[in-house]
mmCIF file of C-alpha atoms in Angstrom:
data_model
loop_
_atom_site.group_PDB
_atom_site.id
_atom_site.type_symbol
_atom_site.label_atom_id
_atom_site.label_comp_id
_atom_site.label_asym_id
_atom_site.label_seq_id
_atom_site.Cartn_x
_atom_site.Cartn_y
_atom_site.Cartn_z
ATOM 1 C CA MET P 1 220.672 160.120 49.754
ATOM 2 C CA LYS P 2 218.047 161.905 47.648
ATOM 3 C CA GLU P 3 216.501 163.380 50.794
ATOM 4 C CA ALA P 4 219.919 164.431 52.125
ATOM 5 C CA ALA P 5 220.744 166.203 48.848
ATOM 6 C CA GLU P 6 217.377 167.974 48.784
ATOM 7 C CA SER P 7 217.774 169.065 52.394
ATOM 8 C CA PHE P 8 221.239 170.484 51.689
ATOM 9 C CA LEU P 9 220.330 172.220 48.417
ATOM 10 C CA GLY P 10 216.915 173.428 49.544
ATOM 11 C CA HIS P 11 215.016 172.207 46.488
ATOM 12 C CA THR P 12 213.846 169.039 44.748
ATOM 13 C CA VAL P 13 216.493 166.877 43.060
ATOM 14 C CA LYS P 14 215.307 165.103 39.911
ATOM 15 C CA SER P 15 218.547 164.006 38.246
ATOM 16 C CA ALA P 16 221.935 162.881 39.517
ATOM 17 C CA VAL P 17 225.380 161.656 38.579
ATOM 18 C CA VAL P 18 226.130 158.612 40.752
ATOM 19 C CA THR P 19 229.698 157.659 41.638
ATOM 20 C CA VAL P 20 230.874 154.102 42.306
ATOM 21 C CA SER P 21 234.129 152.352 43.081
ATOM 22 C CA ALA P 22 236.264 151.442 40.073
ATOM 23 C CA TYR P 23 235.887 147.834 41.303
ATOM 24 C CA PHE P 24 232.154 147.773 40.455
ATOM 25 C CA ASN P 25 231.212 145.396 37.635
ATOM 26 C CA ASP P 26 228.411 145.959 35.114
ATOM 27 C CA SER P 27 225.716 144.264 37.226
ATOM 28 C CA GLN P 28 226.649 146.305 40.304
ATOM 29 C CA ARG P 29 226.530 149.508 38.258
ATOM 30 C CA GLN P 30 223.131 148.544 36.862
ATOM 31 C CA ALA P 31 221.895 147.850 40.405
ATOM 32 C CA MET P 32 222.923 151.380 41.405
ATOM 33 C CA LYS P 33 221.062 152.762 38.392
ATOM 34 C CA ASP P 34 217.964 150.732 39.298
ATOM 35 C CA ALA P 35 218.104 151.925 42.908
ATOM 36 C CA GLY P 36 218.259 155.514 41.686
ATOM 37 C CA SER P 37 215.242 155.006 39.445
ATOM 38 C CA ILE P 38 213.266 153.445 42.305
ATOM 39 C CA SER P 39 213.975 156.535 44.416
ATOM 40 C CA GLY P 40 212.620 158.751 41.636
ATOM 41 C CA LEU P 41 215.941 159.959 40.255
ATOM 42 C CA ASN P 42 216.945 160.270 36.629
ATOM 43 C CA ILE P 43 220.471 158.826 36.658
ATOM 44 C CA LEU P 44 222.464 160.889 34.181
ATOM 45 C CA ARG P 45 225.586 158.770 34.461
ATOM 46 C CA ILE P 46 227.296 156.131 36.609
ATOM 47 C CA ILE P 47 230.917 157.222 36.910
ATOM 48 C CA ASN P 48 234.013 155.971 38.739
ATOM 49 C CA GLU P 49 234.927 157.846 41.922
ATOM 50 C CA SER P 50 238.511 158.059 40.705
ATOM 51 C CA THR P 51 237.365 159.798 37.529
ATOM 52 C CA THR P 52 235.277 162.385 39.388
ATOM 53 C CA ALA P 53 238.186 163.130 41.726
ATOM 54 C CA ALA P 54 240.345 163.882 38.681
ATOM 55 C CA ILE P 55 237.564 166.045 37.216
ATOM 56 C CA ALA P 56 237.382 167.978 40.499
ATOM 57 C CA TYR P 57 240.978 169.086 39.938
ATOM 58 C CA GLY P 58 240.377 169.870 36.267
ATOM 59 C CA LEU P 59 242.845 167.202 35.163
ATOM 60 C CA ASP P 60 240.626 166.281 32.204
ATOM 61 C CA LYS P 61 241.359 169.745 30.795
ATOM 62 C CA LYS P 62 245.105 169.391 31.432
ATOM 63 C CA GLY P 63 245.060 166.191 29.406
ATOM 64 C CA THR P 64 243.596 168.096 26.476
ATOM 65 C CA LYS P 65 246.328 170.729 26.491
ATOM 66 C CA THR P 66 249.420 168.665 27.233
ATOM 67 C CA GLY P 67 248.737 165.249 25.690
ATOM 68 C CA GLU P 68 248.376 162.013 27.652
ATOM 69 C CA ARG P 69 248.621 162.358 31.433
ATOM 70 C CA ASN P 70 248.884 159.601 34.027
ATOM 71 C CA VAL P 71 247.032 160.273 37.268
ATOM 72 C CA LEU P 72 247.113 158.208 40.454
ATOM 73 C CA ILE P 73 244.051 158.502 42.712
ATOM 74 C CA PHE P 74 244.834 157.582 46.337
ATOM 75 C CA HIS P 75 241.502 157.056 48.127
ATOM 76 C CA LEU P 76 241.744 156.277 51.848
ATOM 77 C CA GLY P 77 238.404 156.465 53.631
ATOM 78 C CA GLY P 78 237.026 155.336 56.959
ATOM 79 C CA GLY P 79 236.739 151.633 56.209
ATOM 80 C CA THR P 80 238.142 150.977 52.756
ATOM 81 C CA PHE P 81 241.155 151.902 50.668
ATOM 82 C CA ASP P 82 241.728 151.850 46.937
ATOM 83 C CA VAL P 83 244.208 153.192 44.423
ATOM 84 C CA SER P 84 243.449 153.778 40.747
ATOM 85 C CA LEU P 85 245.779 154.680 37.915
ATOM 86 C CA LEU P 86 244.103 156.656 35.141
ATOM 87 C CA THR P 87 245.265 157.839 31.763
ATOM 88 C CA ILE P 88 243.650 161.043 30.520
ATOM 89 C CA GLU P 89 243.929 162.197 26.930
ATOM 90 C CA GLU P 90 241.716 164.751 25.173
ATOM 91 C CA GLY P 91 239.186 164.558 27.994
ATOM 92 C CA VAL P 92 238.872 160.760 27.785
ATOM 93 C CA PHE P 93 239.553 158.733 30.947
ATOM 94 C CA GLU P 94 240.885 155.188 30.918
ATOM 95 C CA VAL P 95 241.367 153.175 34.107
ATOM 96 C CA LYS P 96 244.688 151.388 33.622
ATOM 97 C CA ALA P 97 244.801 149.561 36.960
ATOM 98 C CA THR P 98 243.130 149.408 40.364
ATOM 99 C CA ALA P 99 244.200 147.878 43.663
ATOM 100 C CA GLY P 100 243.369 148.290 47.313
ATOM 101 C CA ASP P 101 242.264 146.799 50.593
ATOM 102 C CA THR P 102 238.577 146.674 51.518
ATOM 103 C CA HIS P 103 239.555 146.171 55.165
ATOM 104 C CA LEU P 104 241.930 149.087 55.649
ATOM 105 C CA GLY P 105 240.972 152.626 56.546
ATOM 106 C CA GLY P 106 240.635 155.264 59.220
ATOM 107 C CA GLU P 107 238.805 152.873 61.533
ATOM 108 C CA ASP P 108 241.946 150.746 61.757
ATOM 109 C CA PHE P 109 243.925 153.782 62.911
ATOM 110 C CA ASP P 110 241.206 154.478 65.500
ATOM 111 C CA ASN P 111 241.351 150.870 66.719
ATOM 112 C CA ARG P 112 245.091 151.146 67.348
ATOM 113 C CA LEU P 113 244.530 154.287 69.417
ATOM 114 C CA VAL P 114 241.691 152.716 71.390
ATOM 115 C CA ASN P 115 243.802 149.644 72.207
ATOM 116 C CA HIS P 116 246.705 151.887 73.215
ATOM 117 C CA PHE P 117 244.565 153.847 75.671
ATOM 118 C CA VAL P 118 242.888 150.702 77.061
ATOM 119 C CA VAL P 119 246.368 149.458 77.989
ATOM 120 C CA GLU P 120 247.280 152.901 79.348
ATOM 121 C CA PHE P 121 244.146 153.016 81.533
ATOM 122 C CA LYS P 122 244.868 149.551 82.915
ATOM 123 C CA ARG P 123 248.486 150.476 83.640
ATOM 124 C CA LYS P 124 247.543 153.682 85.440
ATOM 125 C CA HIS P 125 244.436 152.572 87.318
ATOM 126 C CA LYS P 126 244.670 148.753 87.475
ATOM 127 C CA LYS P 127 241.196 148.521 85.912
ATOM 128 C CA ASP P 128 240.209 146.848 82.629
ATOM 129 C CA VAL P 129 237.911 149.017 80.525
ATOM 130 C CA SER P 130 237.721 146.554 77.606
ATOM 131 C CA GLY P 131 234.469 144.980 78.842
ATOM 132 C CA ASN P 132 232.636 148.299 79.265
ATOM 133 C CA ALA P 133 230.854 148.952 75.947
ATOM 134 C CA ARG P 134 229.758 152.486 76.826
ATOM 135 C CA ALA P 135 233.249 153.459 77.972
ATOM 136 C CA LEU P 136 234.746 152.053 74.766
ATOM 137 C CA ARG P 137 232.304 154.094 72.666
ATOM 138 C CA ARG P 138 233.333 157.253 74.524
ATOM 139 C CA LEU P 139 236.994 156.336 74.142
ATOM 140 C CA ARG P 140 236.572 155.690 70.403
ATOM 141 C CA THR P 141 234.913 159.083 69.905
ATOM 142 C CA ALA P 142 237.824 160.720 71.712
ATOM 143 C CA CYS P 143 240.330 158.748 69.602
ATOM 144 C CA GLU P 144 238.709 159.935 66.368
ATOM 145 C CA ARG P 145 239.154 163.497 67.630
ATOM 146 C CA VAL P 146 242.795 162.779 68.530
ATOM 147 C CA LYS P 147 243.468 161.413 65.037
ATOM 148 C CA ARG P 148 242.008 164.507 63.380
ATOM 149 C CA THR P 149 243.743 166.953 65.717
ATOM 150 C CA LEU P 150 247.182 165.337 65.346
ATOM 151 C CA SER P 151 246.998 166.058 61.612
ATOM 152 C CA SER P 152 247.564 169.725 62.451
ATOM 153 C CA THR P 153 249.244 169.737 65.891
ATOM 154 C CA ALA P 154 252.273 167.959 67.359
ATOM 155 C CA GLN P 155 250.628 166.798 70.595
ATOM 156 C CA MET P 156 247.195 166.364 72.165
ATOM 157 C CA THR P 157 245.767 165.613 75.588
ATOM 158 C CA ILE P 158 242.767 163.323 75.934
ATOM 159 C CA GLU P 159 240.417 163.964 78.876
ATOM 160 C CA ILE P 160 237.382 161.780 79.652
ATOM 161 C CA ASP P 161 235.507 162.200 82.934
ATOM 162 C CA TYR P 162 234.169 159.082 84.672
ATOM 163 C CA LEU P 163 235.362 156.767 81.925
ATOM 164 C CA HIS P 164 235.126 153.540 83.917
ATOM 165 C CA GLU P 165 233.996 152.757 87.472
ATOM 166 C CA GLY P 166 233.999 156.456 88.337
ATOM 167 C CA VAL P 167 237.624 156.965 87.277
ATOM 168 C CA ASP P 168 238.585 159.926 85.072
ATOM 169 C CA PHE P 169 241.067 159.320 82.283
ATOM 170 C CA TYR P 170 243.744 161.788 81.196
ATOM 171 C CA ALA P 171 246.567 161.034 78.780
ATOM 172 C CA THR P 172 248.819 162.857 76.337
ATOM 173 C CA ILE P 173 249.936 161.540 72.972
ATOM 174 C CA SER P 174 252.308 163.067 70.433
ATOM 175 C CA ARG P 175 252.072 162.881 66.663
ATOM 176 C CA ALA P 176 255.388 160.999 66.658
ATOM 177 C CA ARG P 177 253.956 158.298 68.965
ATOM 178 C CA PHE P 178 250.744 158.172 66.913
ATOM 179 C CA GLU P 179 252.786 157.571 63.763
ATOM 180 C CA GLU P 180 255.022 155.010 65.438
ATOM 181 C CA MET P 181 252.134 152.791 66.575
ATOM 182 C CA LYS P 182 250.577 152.810 63.095
ATOM 183 C CA MET P 183 253.639 152.754 60.857
ATOM 184 C CA ASP P 184 252.936 149.207 59.640
ATOM 185 C CA LEU P 185 249.452 150.300 58.518
ATOM 186 C CA PHE P 186 250.817 153.432 56.843
ATOM 187 C CA ARG P 187 253.415 151.384 54.957
ATOM 188 C CA LYS P 188 250.707 148.893 54.002
ATOM 189 C CA CYS P 189 248.986 151.780 52.198
ATOM 190 C CA MET P 190 251.913 151.951 49.784
ATOM 191 C CA ASP P 191 251.537 148.345 48.575
ATOM 192 C CA PRO P 192 248.553 149.047 46.260
ATOM 193 C CA VAL P 193 250.401 152.083 44.869
ATOM 194 C CA GLU P 194 253.266 149.843 43.779
ATOM 195 C CA LYS P 195 250.821 147.206 42.505
ATOM 196 C CA VAL P 196 248.905 149.542 40.158
ATOM 197 C CA LEU P 197 252.196 150.757 38.704
ATOM 198 C CA ARG P 198 253.317 147.154 38.115
ATOM 199 C CA ASP P 199 249.958 146.167 36.609
ATOM 200 C CA ALA P 200 249.974 149.193 34.300
ATOM 201 C CA LYS P 201 253.659 148.582 33.454
ATOM 202 C CA LEU P 202 254.401 152.187 34.308
ATOM 203 C CA ASP P 203 257.368 153.700 36.120
ATOM 204 C CA LYS P 204 256.510 156.036 38.992
ATOM 205 C CA SER P 205 258.370 158.849 37.220
ATOM 206 C CA CYS P 206 255.659 158.737 34.527
ATOM 207 C CA VAL P 207 252.883 159.681 36.986
ATOM 208 C CA HIS P 208 252.015 163.342 36.447
ATOM 209 C CA GLU P 209 249.600 163.888 39.360
ATOM 210 C CA VAL P 210 248.724 162.169 42.624
ATOM 211 C CA VAL P 211 245.244 163.044 43.910
ATOM 212 C CA LEU P 212 244.262 162.556 47.565
ATOM 213 C CA VAL P 213 240.691 161.474 48.340
ATOM 214 C CA GLY P 214 239.153 160.513 51.690
ATOM 215 C CA GLY P 215 239.507 162.008 55.161
ATOM 216 C CA SER P 216 242.355 159.719 56.223
ATOM 217 C CA THR P 217 244.643 161.240 53.569
ATOM 218 C CA ARG P 218 244.936 164.279 55.861
ATOM 219 C CA ILE P 219 247.354 162.304 58.049
ATOM 220 C CA PRO P 220 250.768 163.965 57.507
ATOM 221 C CA LYS P 221 252.769 160.714 57.581
ATOM 222 C CA ILE P 222 250.687 159.242 54.754
ATOM 223 C CA GLN P 223 251.255 162.384 52.691
ATOM 224 C CA GLN P 224 254.981 162.225 53.459
ATOM 225 C CA LEU P 225 255.281 158.565 52.426
ATOM 226 C CA LEU P 226 253.490 159.295 49.158
ATOM 227 C CA GLN P 227 255.550 162.382 48.424
ATOM 228 C CA ASP P 228 258.789 160.542 49.179
ATOM 229 C CA PHE P 229 257.737 157.655 46.935
ATOM 230 C CA PHE P 230 257.049 160.040 44.052
ATOM 231 C CA ASN P 231 260.384 161.829 44.494
ATOM 232 C CA GLY P 232 259.044 164.902 46.259
ATOM 233 C CA ASN P 233 256.341 165.778 43.724
ATOM 234 C CA GLU P 234 253.502 167.919 45.070
ATOM 235 C CA LEU P 235 250.229 166.124 45.839
ATOM 236 C CA CYS P 236 246.799 167.347 44.701
ATOM 237 C CA LYS P 237 245.164 168.112 48.058
ATOM 238 C CA SER P 238 243.727 171.643 47.819
ATOM 239 C CA ILE P 239 240.126 170.357 47.680
ATOM 240 C CA ASN P 240 238.593 168.946 50.878
ATOM 241 C CA PRO P 241 239.389 165.207 50.473
ATOM 242 C CA ASP P 242 235.987 164.297 51.925
ATOM 243 C CA GLU P 243 234.287 166.287 49.160
ATOM 244 C CA ALA P 244 236.512 165.788 46.093
ATOM 245 C CA VAL P 245 234.403 162.974 44.609
ATOM 246 C CA ALA P 246 231.126 164.857 45.155
ATOM 247 C CA TYR P 247 232.682 168.033 43.748
ATOM 248 C CA GLY P 248 233.755 166.258 40.570
ATOM 249 C CA ALA P 249 230.341 164.588 40.228
ATOM 250 C CA ALA P 250 228.667 168.005 40.514
ATOM 251 C CA VAL P 251 230.934 169.380 37.778
ATOM 252 C CA GLN P 252 230.053 166.398 35.573
ATOM 253 C CA ALA P 253 226.326 166.905 36.244
ATOM 254 C CA ALA P 254 226.615 170.567 35.257
ATOM 255 C CA ILE P 255 228.353 169.589 32.003
ATOM 256 C CA LEU P 256 225.751 166.933 31.145
ATOM 257 C CA THR P 257 222.780 169.215 31.827
ATOM 258 C CA GLY P 258 224.354 172.382 30.497
ATOM 259 C CA GLU P 259 223.507 174.111 33.744
ATOM 260 C CA GLY P 260 225.661 175.622 36.470
ATOM 261 C CA SER P 261 224.719 176.646 39.994
ATOM 262 C CA ASP P 262 226.430 178.382 42.878
ATOM 263 C CA LYS P 263 225.061 175.652 45.155
ATOM 264 C CA VAL P 264 226.461 172.800 43.067
#
């Protein structure tokens, strides 16, 4: 990670703010700090990902001006999913509740698509592609592209030459069909939202902001379910969800060091 940061920034990195899941206990946080020290980094702070996402949107400053604010961080990544409920007052963050599913994420949506197209290929060509590892890798790559594209278009065609035993594969899928085959997974994403509210003994009407983090939050149906649940309130999604945590960590690093940079 140190090398990746140095390559991107074009200069040596000596200090860093490291983000971790809100689930991490003290020993796990210390292990992250130790790993940073071993790599030659001065760890300025270990901070929750949910907190840095809120910082990215400047919600710590809103809390100073308007009193206590309740913020829900909805973090849906490639392989894991977690929801955190924070209270922010006068720039101080308190994690009220966390919940999630360490086995739910974008990969599960990809798997559904892959299985769908394996069945489609067998139906069309009477050939079973499920035992062809290389073909499945190519199909999975195409399915990831389908998932991303259907976030902004209503329909997409998948085309893979020589997928299996010399047979080309062509198929079209609509966003509506994509949503239909994954609706149980999408609805499952709402369970931790309800759980953190129960655990924090907070009504959903008391949540001031909902922040989206992680590439899978781009999926329109997930955004719709969240917006409907919170009575049509706008979601915080203007920052690239893949970068929100890093953005907030960079802001925190600038505050701690008293330095700003156009690159950070």
